[in-house]
């Protein structure tokens, strides 16, 4: 399957991937679109060029050294975790300007921001997480 076939399968026109105004990802990743941002970073949908897989790239945009250490610690923990209910974490890398990022499985779905859970729903989520 070609890269453009994967892009079309994701519901994006093939040319859209090349038109994105994106940070300098290494050649291993091709940016598709920015999907979110927060106080310290951004999340991008990217294509892993060797496999054509869609992935999420989480970037740390703060130059703060302690935040960078925490960000790498987050990556290290997630990389070692394996569970069917967790996304898989792949690579640690840097943009061409030195901005650190790591990649995870791309998961289609809704944004959970602003979702209110009842106490029984929260307990069910916690139980599912610890029942591994």
Short mmCIF file of N, CA and C in Angstrom, two decimals:
data_model
loop_
_atom_site.label_atom_id
_atom_site.label_comp_id
_atom_site.label_asym_id
_atom_site.label_seq_id
_atom_site.Cartn_x
_atom_site.Cartn_y
_atom_site.Cartn_z
N UNK A 1 0.84 -1.17 0.00
CA UNK A 1 0.00 0.00 0.00
C UNK A 1 0.89 1.24 0.00
N UNK A 2 0.61 2.20 -0.85
CA UNK A 2 1.44 3.41 -0.92
C UNK A 2 1.04 4.39 0.17
N UNK A 3 1.88 5.39 0.38
CA UNK A 3 1.61 6.42 1.37
C UNK A 3 0.32 7.16 1.03
N UNK A 4 0.11 7.51 -0.24
CA UNK A 4 -1.11 8.22 -0.64
C UNK A 4 -2.35 7.36 -0.41
N UNK A 5 -2.23 6.04 -0.57
CA UNK A 5 -3.36 5.15 -0.30
C UNK A 5 -3.74 5.21 1.17
N UNK A 6 -2.73 5.23 2.06
CA UNK A 6 -3.00 5.35 3.50
C UNK A 6 -3.66 6.69 3.82
N UNK A 7 -3.21 7.74 3.17
CA UNK A 7 -3.79 9.07 3.40
C UNK A 7 -5.24 9.09 2.97
N UNK A 8 -5.55 8.53 1.81
CA UNK A 8 -6.94 8.48 1.34
C UNK A 8 -7.78 7.61 2.25
N UNK A 9 -7.21 6.51 2.76
CA UNK A 9 -7.94 5.63 3.68
C UNK A 9 -8.28 6.36 4.98
N UNK A 10 -7.48 7.33 5.34
CA UNK A 10 -7.75 8.11 6.55
C UNK A 10 -8.75 9.24 6.27
N UNK A 11 -9.24 9.31 5.04
CA UNK A 11 -10.23 10.33 4.70
C UNK A 11 -9.64 11.67 4.33
N UNK A 12 -8.37 11.69 3.98
CA UNK A 12 -7.72 12.95 3.62
C UNK A 12 -7.29 12.90 2.16
N UNK A 13 -7.43 14.01 1.44
CA UNK A 13 -6.91 14.02 0.07
C UNK A 13 -5.39 13.91 0.09
N UNK A 14 -4.84 13.20 -0.86
CA UNK A 14 -3.40 12.92 -0.88
C UNK A 14 -2.56 14.19 -0.83
N UNK A 15 -2.96 15.23 -1.51
CA UNK A 15 -2.18 16.47 -1.54
C UNK A 15 -2.19 17.22 -0.23
N UNK A 16 -3.18 16.99 0.62
CA UNK A 16 -3.29 17.74 1.87
C UNK A 16 -2.08 17.54 2.77
N UNK A 17 -1.49 16.38 2.74
CA UNK A 17 -0.36 16.10 3.60
C UNK A 17 0.81 17.02 3.26
N UNK A 18 1.00 17.33 2.01
CA UNK A 18 2.11 18.16 1.60
C UNK A 18 1.84 19.65 1.81
N UNK A 19 0.60 20.08 1.98
CA UNK A 19 0.25 21.48 2.09
C UNK A 19 0.24 21.99 3.53
N UNK A 20 0.45 21.13 4.49
CA UNK A 20 0.38 21.50 5.89
C UNK A 20 1.56 22.38 6.27
N UNK A 21 1.27 23.49 6.97
CA UNK A 21 2.34 24.34 7.50
C UNK A 21 2.73 23.76 8.85
N UNK A 22 3.74 22.91 8.86
CA UNK A 22 4.07 22.13 10.04
C UNK A 22 5.51 22.38 10.47
N UNK A 23 5.78 22.07 11.74
CA UNK A 23 7.17 22.15 12.20
C UNK A 23 8.05 21.15 11.45
N UNK A 24 9.35 21.26 11.62
CA UNK A 24 10.30 20.43 10.87
C UNK A 24 10.45 19.02 11.39
N UNK A 25 9.48 18.16 11.06
CA UNK A 25 9.60 16.75 11.45
C UNK A 25 10.71 16.07 10.66
N UNK A 26 11.39 15.09 11.26
CA UNK A 26 12.38 14.32 10.50
C UNK A 26 11.68 13.52 9.40
N UNK A 27 12.44 13.05 8.43
CA UNK A 27 11.86 12.35 7.28
C UNK A 27 11.07 11.11 7.65
N UNK A 28 11.31 10.56 8.81
CA UNK A 28 10.59 9.37 9.28
C UNK A 28 9.09 9.65 9.44
N UNK A 29 8.74 10.93 9.62
CA UNK A 29 7.34 11.31 9.83
C UNK A 29 6.92 12.42 8.88
N UNK A 30 5.71 12.26 8.38
CA UNK A 30 5.14 13.25 7.47
C UNK A 30 3.90 13.84 8.16
N UNK A 31 3.91 15.15 8.46
CA UNK A 31 2.78 15.75 9.16
C UNK A 31 1.52 15.79 8.31
N UNK A 32 0.39 15.54 8.95
CA UNK A 32 -0.91 15.62 8.28
C UNK A 32 -1.65 16.87 8.75
N UNK A 33 -1.81 17.00 10.09
CA UNK A 33 -2.50 18.17 10.63
C UNK A 33 -2.25 18.28 12.12
N UNK A 34 -2.37 19.51 12.61
CA UNK A 34 -2.30 19.73 14.05
C UNK A 34 -3.68 19.44 14.60
N UNK A 35 -3.75 18.61 15.64
CA UNK A 35 -5.05 18.21 16.18
C UNK A 35 -5.35 18.82 17.54
N UNK A 36 -4.36 19.42 18.18
CA UNK A 36 -4.62 20.03 19.47
C UNK A 36 -3.40 20.72 20.01
N UNK A 37 -3.64 21.57 21.02
CA UNK A 37 -2.53 22.25 21.68
C UNK A 37 -2.92 22.55 23.11
N UNK A 38 -1.91 22.74 23.92
CA UNK A 38 -2.12 23.04 25.33
C UNK A 38 -1.12 24.07 25.79
N UNK A 39 -0.94 24.17 27.09
CA UNK A 39 -0.05 25.17 27.66
C UNK A 39 1.41 24.98 27.24
N UNK A 40 1.83 23.72 27.10
CA UNK A 40 3.24 23.45 26.85
C UNK A 40 3.53 22.75 25.54
N UNK A 41 2.50 22.40 24.78
CA UNK A 41 2.80 21.65 23.58
C UNK A 41 1.65 21.52 22.61
N UNK A 42 1.88 20.65 21.63
CA UNK A 42 0.90 20.39 20.57
C UNK A 42 0.87 18.89 20.27
N UNK A 43 -0.23 18.47 19.67
CA UNK A 43 -0.33 17.10 19.16
C UNK A 43 -0.62 17.19 17.67
N UNK A 44 0.13 16.42 16.91
CA UNK A 44 -0.01 16.38 15.46
C UNK A 44 -0.38 14.97 15.01
N UNK A 45 -1.18 14.88 13.97
CA UNK A 45 -1.40 13.62 13.29
C UNK A 45 -0.29 13.53 12.24
N UNK A 46 0.45 12.44 12.26
CA UNK A 46 1.57 12.25 11.34
C UNK A 46 1.48 10.87 10.71
N UNK A 47 2.19 10.71 9.63
CA UNK A 47 2.29 9.40 8.96
C UNK A 47 3.72 8.90 9.16
N UNK A 48 3.85 7.68 9.67
CA UNK A 48 5.14 7.02 9.78
C UNK A 48 5.48 6.54 8.38
N UNK A 49 6.41 7.21 7.71
CA UNK A 49 6.63 6.97 6.28
C UNK A 49 7.07 5.56 5.93
N UNK A 50 7.88 4.85 6.73
CA UNK A 50 8.24 3.48 6.34
C UNK A 50 7.05 2.52 6.29
N UNK A 51 6.06 2.72 7.17
CA UNK A 51 4.93 1.78 7.24
C UNK A 51 3.63 2.36 6.69
N UNK A 52 3.55 3.69 6.60
CA UNK A 52 2.31 4.33 6.19
C UNK A 52 1.29 4.43 7.30
N UNK A 53 1.65 4.04 8.53
CA UNK A 53 0.72 4.08 9.66
C UNK A 53 0.49 5.52 10.12
N UNK A 54 -0.76 5.80 10.48
CA UNK A 54 -1.07 7.07 11.11
C UNK A 54 -0.63 6.98 12.56
N UNK A 55 -0.04 8.05 13.06
CA UNK A 55 0.38 8.13 14.45
C UNK A 55 0.10 9.53 14.99
N UNK A 56 0.12 9.65 16.30
CA UNK A 56 0.01 10.96 16.94
C UNK A 56 1.41 11.34 17.43
N UNK A 57 1.79 12.58 17.17
CA UNK A 57 3.08 13.08 17.65
C UNK A 57 2.81 14.16 18.70
N UNK A 58 3.31 13.95 19.90
CA UNK A 58 3.14 14.90 20.99
C UNK A 58 4.42 15.71 21.13
N UNK A 59 4.33 17.03 20.94
CA UNK A 59 5.48 17.92 20.97
C UNK A 59 5.50 18.73 22.26
N UNK A 60 6.68 18.93 22.82
CA UNK A 60 6.87 19.83 23.95
C UNK A 60 7.44 21.13 23.40
N UNK A 61 6.71 22.23 23.55
CA UNK A 61 7.16 23.50 22.98
C UNK A 61 7.86 24.41 23.98
N UNK A 62 7.93 24.00 25.23
CA UNK A 62 8.58 24.81 26.25
C UNK A 62 10.08 24.51 26.29
N UNK A 63 10.92 25.55 26.41
CA UNK A 63 12.36 25.31 26.51
C UNK A 63 12.82 24.96 27.92
N UNK A 64 11.90 24.95 28.89
CA UNK A 64 12.22 24.69 30.29
C UNK A 64 12.84 23.30 30.45
N UNK A 65 14.03 23.23 31.05
CA UNK A 65 14.76 21.97 31.19
C UNK A 65 14.00 20.97 32.06
N UNK A 66 13.40 21.43 33.16
CA UNK A 66 12.68 20.50 34.03
C UNK A 66 11.44 19.94 33.33
N UNK A 67 10.78 20.75 32.50
CA UNK A 67 9.64 20.24 31.73
C UNK A 67 10.09 19.21 30.71
N UNK A 68 11.25 19.45 30.12
CA UNK A 68 11.78 18.49 29.14
C UNK A 68 12.09 17.16 29.83
N UNK A 69 12.64 17.21 31.05
CA UNK A 69 12.91 15.98 31.80
C UNK A 69 11.62 15.25 32.14
N UNK A 70 10.60 16.01 32.55
CA UNK A 70 9.29 15.40 32.85
C UNK A 70 8.67 14.79 31.61
N UNK A 71 8.81 15.48 30.49
CA UNK A 71 8.27 15.00 29.21
C UNK A 71 8.94 13.68 28.83
N UNK A 72 10.26 13.60 28.98
CA UNK A 72 10.97 12.35 28.67
C UNK A 72 10.56 11.26 29.65
N UNK A 73 10.35 11.61 30.91
CA UNK A 73 9.90 10.63 31.91
C UNK A 73 8.52 10.09 31.51
N UNK A 74 7.63 10.97 31.07
CA UNK A 74 6.30 10.54 30.59
C UNK A 74 6.45 9.55 29.45
N UNK A 75 7.30 9.90 28.48
CA UNK A 75 7.54 9.01 27.34
C UNK A 75 8.07 7.65 27.82
N UNK A 76 9.06 7.67 28.71
CA UNK A 76 9.68 6.43 29.18
C UNK A 76 8.66 5.51 29.86
N UNK A 77 7.81 6.09 30.68
CA UNK A 77 6.78 5.29 31.35
C UNK A 77 5.79 4.71 30.35
N UNK A 78 5.29 5.56 29.45
CA UNK A 78 4.31 5.09 28.47
C UNK A 78 4.90 4.04 27.54
N UNK A 79 6.17 4.19 27.19
CA UNK A 79 6.82 3.24 26.28
C UNK A 79 6.85 1.84 26.87
N UNK A 80 7.01 1.74 28.19
CA UNK A 80 7.10 0.43 28.85
C UNK A 80 5.74 -0.20 29.14
N UNK A 81 4.67 0.60 29.14
CA UNK A 81 3.35 0.06 29.44
C UNK A 81 2.76 -0.65 28.23
N UNK A 82 2.22 -1.82 28.46
CA UNK A 82 1.55 -2.58 27.40
C UNK A 82 0.21 -3.06 27.95
N UNK A 83 -0.86 -2.59 27.36
CA UNK A 83 -2.20 -2.98 27.78
C UNK A 83 -3.15 -2.71 26.62
N UNK A 84 -4.13 -3.58 26.38
CA UNK A 84 -5.06 -3.36 25.27
C UNK A 84 -5.84 -2.04 25.36
N UNK A 85 -5.97 -1.50 26.58
CA UNK A 85 -6.71 -0.25 26.74
C UNK A 85 -5.86 1.00 26.62
N UNK A 86 -4.56 0.85 26.38
CA UNK A 86 -3.65 1.99 26.24
C UNK A 86 -3.10 2.06 24.83
N UNK A 87 -2.90 3.28 24.37
CA UNK A 87 -2.27 3.43 23.06
C UNK A 87 -0.80 3.04 23.18
N UNK A 88 -0.27 2.52 22.11
CA UNK A 88 1.14 2.12 22.09
C UNK A 88 2.00 3.36 21.84
N UNK A 89 3.10 3.45 22.55
CA UNK A 89 4.04 4.56 22.38
C UNK A 89 5.24 4.04 21.59
N UNK A 90 5.69 4.83 20.62
CA UNK A 90 6.76 4.39 19.72
C UNK A 90 8.06 5.15 19.94
N UNK A 91 8.29 6.17 19.16
CA UNK A 91 9.60 6.81 19.07
C UNK A 91 9.72 8.10 19.88
N UNK A 92 10.93 8.35 20.35
CA UNK A 92 11.33 9.65 20.91
C UNK A 92 12.24 10.28 19.86
N UNK A 93 12.00 11.54 19.54
CA UNK A 93 12.82 12.19 18.53
C UNK A 93 12.79 13.69 18.76
N UNK A 94 13.38 14.43 17.81
CA UNK A 94 13.37 15.89 17.87
C UNK A 94 13.07 16.44 16.50
N UNK A 95 12.39 17.59 16.50
CA UNK A 95 12.19 18.32 15.25
C UNK A 95 13.54 18.89 14.82
N UNK A 96 13.60 19.43 13.63
CA UNK A 96 14.86 19.97 13.12
C UNK A 96 15.41 21.10 13.99
N UNK A 97 14.51 21.79 14.74
CA UNK A 97 14.96 22.88 15.62
C UNK A 97 15.28 22.41 17.03
N UNK A 98 15.24 21.10 17.29
CA UNK A 98 15.56 20.56 18.60
C UNK A 98 14.37 20.34 19.52
N UNK A 99 13.16 20.67 19.06
CA UNK A 99 11.96 20.47 19.86
C UNK A 99 11.72 18.97 20.05
N UNK A 100 11.60 18.49 21.30
CA UNK A 100 11.38 17.06 21.51
C UNK A 100 9.94 16.66 21.23
N UNK A 101 9.78 15.41 20.76
CA UNK A 101 8.45 14.84 20.57
C UNK A 101 8.53 13.34 20.68
N UNK A 102 7.36 12.74 20.94
CA UNK A 102 7.28 11.29 20.87
C UNK A 102 5.99 10.92 20.15
N UNK A 103 5.97 9.70 19.61
CA UNK A 103 4.82 9.27 18.83
C UNK A 103 4.08 8.13 19.51
N UNK A 104 2.79 8.10 19.24
CA UNK A 104 1.90 7.08 19.80
C UNK A 104 0.96 6.61 18.70
N UNK A 105 0.25 5.53 18.97
CA UNK A 105 -0.77 5.06 18.04
C UNK A 105 -1.79 6.17 17.81
N UNK A 106 -2.27 6.26 16.59
CA UNK A 106 -3.34 7.21 16.27
C UNK A 106 -4.68 6.54 16.56
N UNK A 107 -5.52 7.20 17.32
CA UNK A 107 -6.83 6.66 17.66
C UNK A 107 -7.90 7.64 17.19
N UNK A 108 -8.77 7.19 16.30
CA UNK A 108 -9.89 8.02 15.87
C UNK A 108 -10.92 8.06 16.99
N UNK A 109 -11.59 9.17 17.13
CA UNK A 109 -12.62 9.25 18.15
C UNK A 109 -12.94 10.67 18.53
N UNK A 110 -13.66 10.81 19.60
CA UNK A 110 -14.10 12.11 20.08
C UNK A 110 -13.11 12.67 21.10
N UNK A 111 -13.14 13.98 21.23
CA UNK A 111 -12.35 14.65 22.24
C UNK A 111 -13.06 14.51 23.58
N UNK A 112 -12.32 14.19 24.62
CA UNK A 112 -12.93 13.98 25.93
C UNK A 112 -12.96 15.26 26.77
N UNK A 113 -12.37 16.32 26.25
CA UNK A 113 -12.35 17.58 27.00
C UNK A 113 -13.78 18.03 27.32
N UNK A 114 -14.01 18.34 28.58
CA UNK A 114 -15.32 18.81 29.00
C UNK A 114 -16.32 17.72 29.30
N UNK A 115 -15.93 16.45 29.13
CA UNK A 115 -16.85 15.35 29.42
C UNK A 115 -16.94 15.17 30.93
N UNK A 116 -18.15 15.17 31.45
CA UNK A 116 -18.38 14.97 32.88
C UNK A 116 -18.77 13.51 33.12
N UNK A 117 -18.06 12.85 34.04
CA UNK A 117 -18.39 11.47 34.40
C UNK A 117 -19.00 11.44 35.79
N UNK A 118 -19.99 10.59 35.95
CA UNK A 118 -20.56 10.39 37.28
C UNK A 118 -19.58 9.58 38.11
N UNK A 119 -19.80 9.53 39.41
CA UNK A 119 -18.93 8.75 40.28
C UNK A 119 -18.89 7.28 39.87
N UNK A 120 -20.03 6.63 39.59
CA UNK A 120 -19.96 5.23 39.15
C UNK A 120 -19.17 5.06 37.84
N UNK A 121 -19.29 6.02 36.92
CA UNK A 121 -18.54 5.94 35.67
C UNK A 121 -17.04 6.08 35.94
N UNK A 122 -16.67 7.00 36.81
CA UNK A 122 -15.25 7.17 37.15
C UNK A 122 -14.69 5.92 37.81
N UNK A 123 -15.45 5.34 38.72
CA UNK A 123 -15.00 4.12 39.39
C UNK A 123 -14.85 2.97 38.41
N UNK A 124 -15.75 2.88 37.43
CA UNK A 124 -15.66 1.83 36.42
C UNK A 124 -14.38 2.00 35.59
N UNK A 125 -14.06 3.24 35.22
CA UNK A 125 -12.83 3.50 34.46
C UNK A 125 -11.61 3.11 35.29
N UNK A 126 -11.59 3.52 36.56
CA UNK A 126 -10.46 3.19 37.42
C UNK A 126 -10.34 1.68 37.58
N UNK A 127 -11.45 0.99 37.78
CA UNK A 127 -11.41 -0.47 37.93
C UNK A 127 -10.84 -1.14 36.66
N UNK A 128 -11.26 -0.66 35.51
CA UNK A 128 -10.76 -1.24 34.25
C UNK A 128 -9.27 -1.02 34.11
N UNK A 129 -8.78 0.14 34.57
CA UNK A 129 -7.35 0.42 34.47
C UNK A 129 -6.51 -0.44 35.41
N UNK A 130 -7.02 -0.66 36.62
CA UNK A 130 -6.22 -1.45 37.58
C UNK A 130 -6.41 -2.95 37.41
N UNK A 131 -7.43 -3.36 36.69
CA UNK A 131 -7.70 -4.78 36.48
C UNK A 131 -6.91 -5.31 35.30
N UNK A 132 -5.58 -5.21 35.39
CA UNK A 132 -4.73 -5.66 34.28
C UNK A 132 -3.86 -6.82 34.70
#
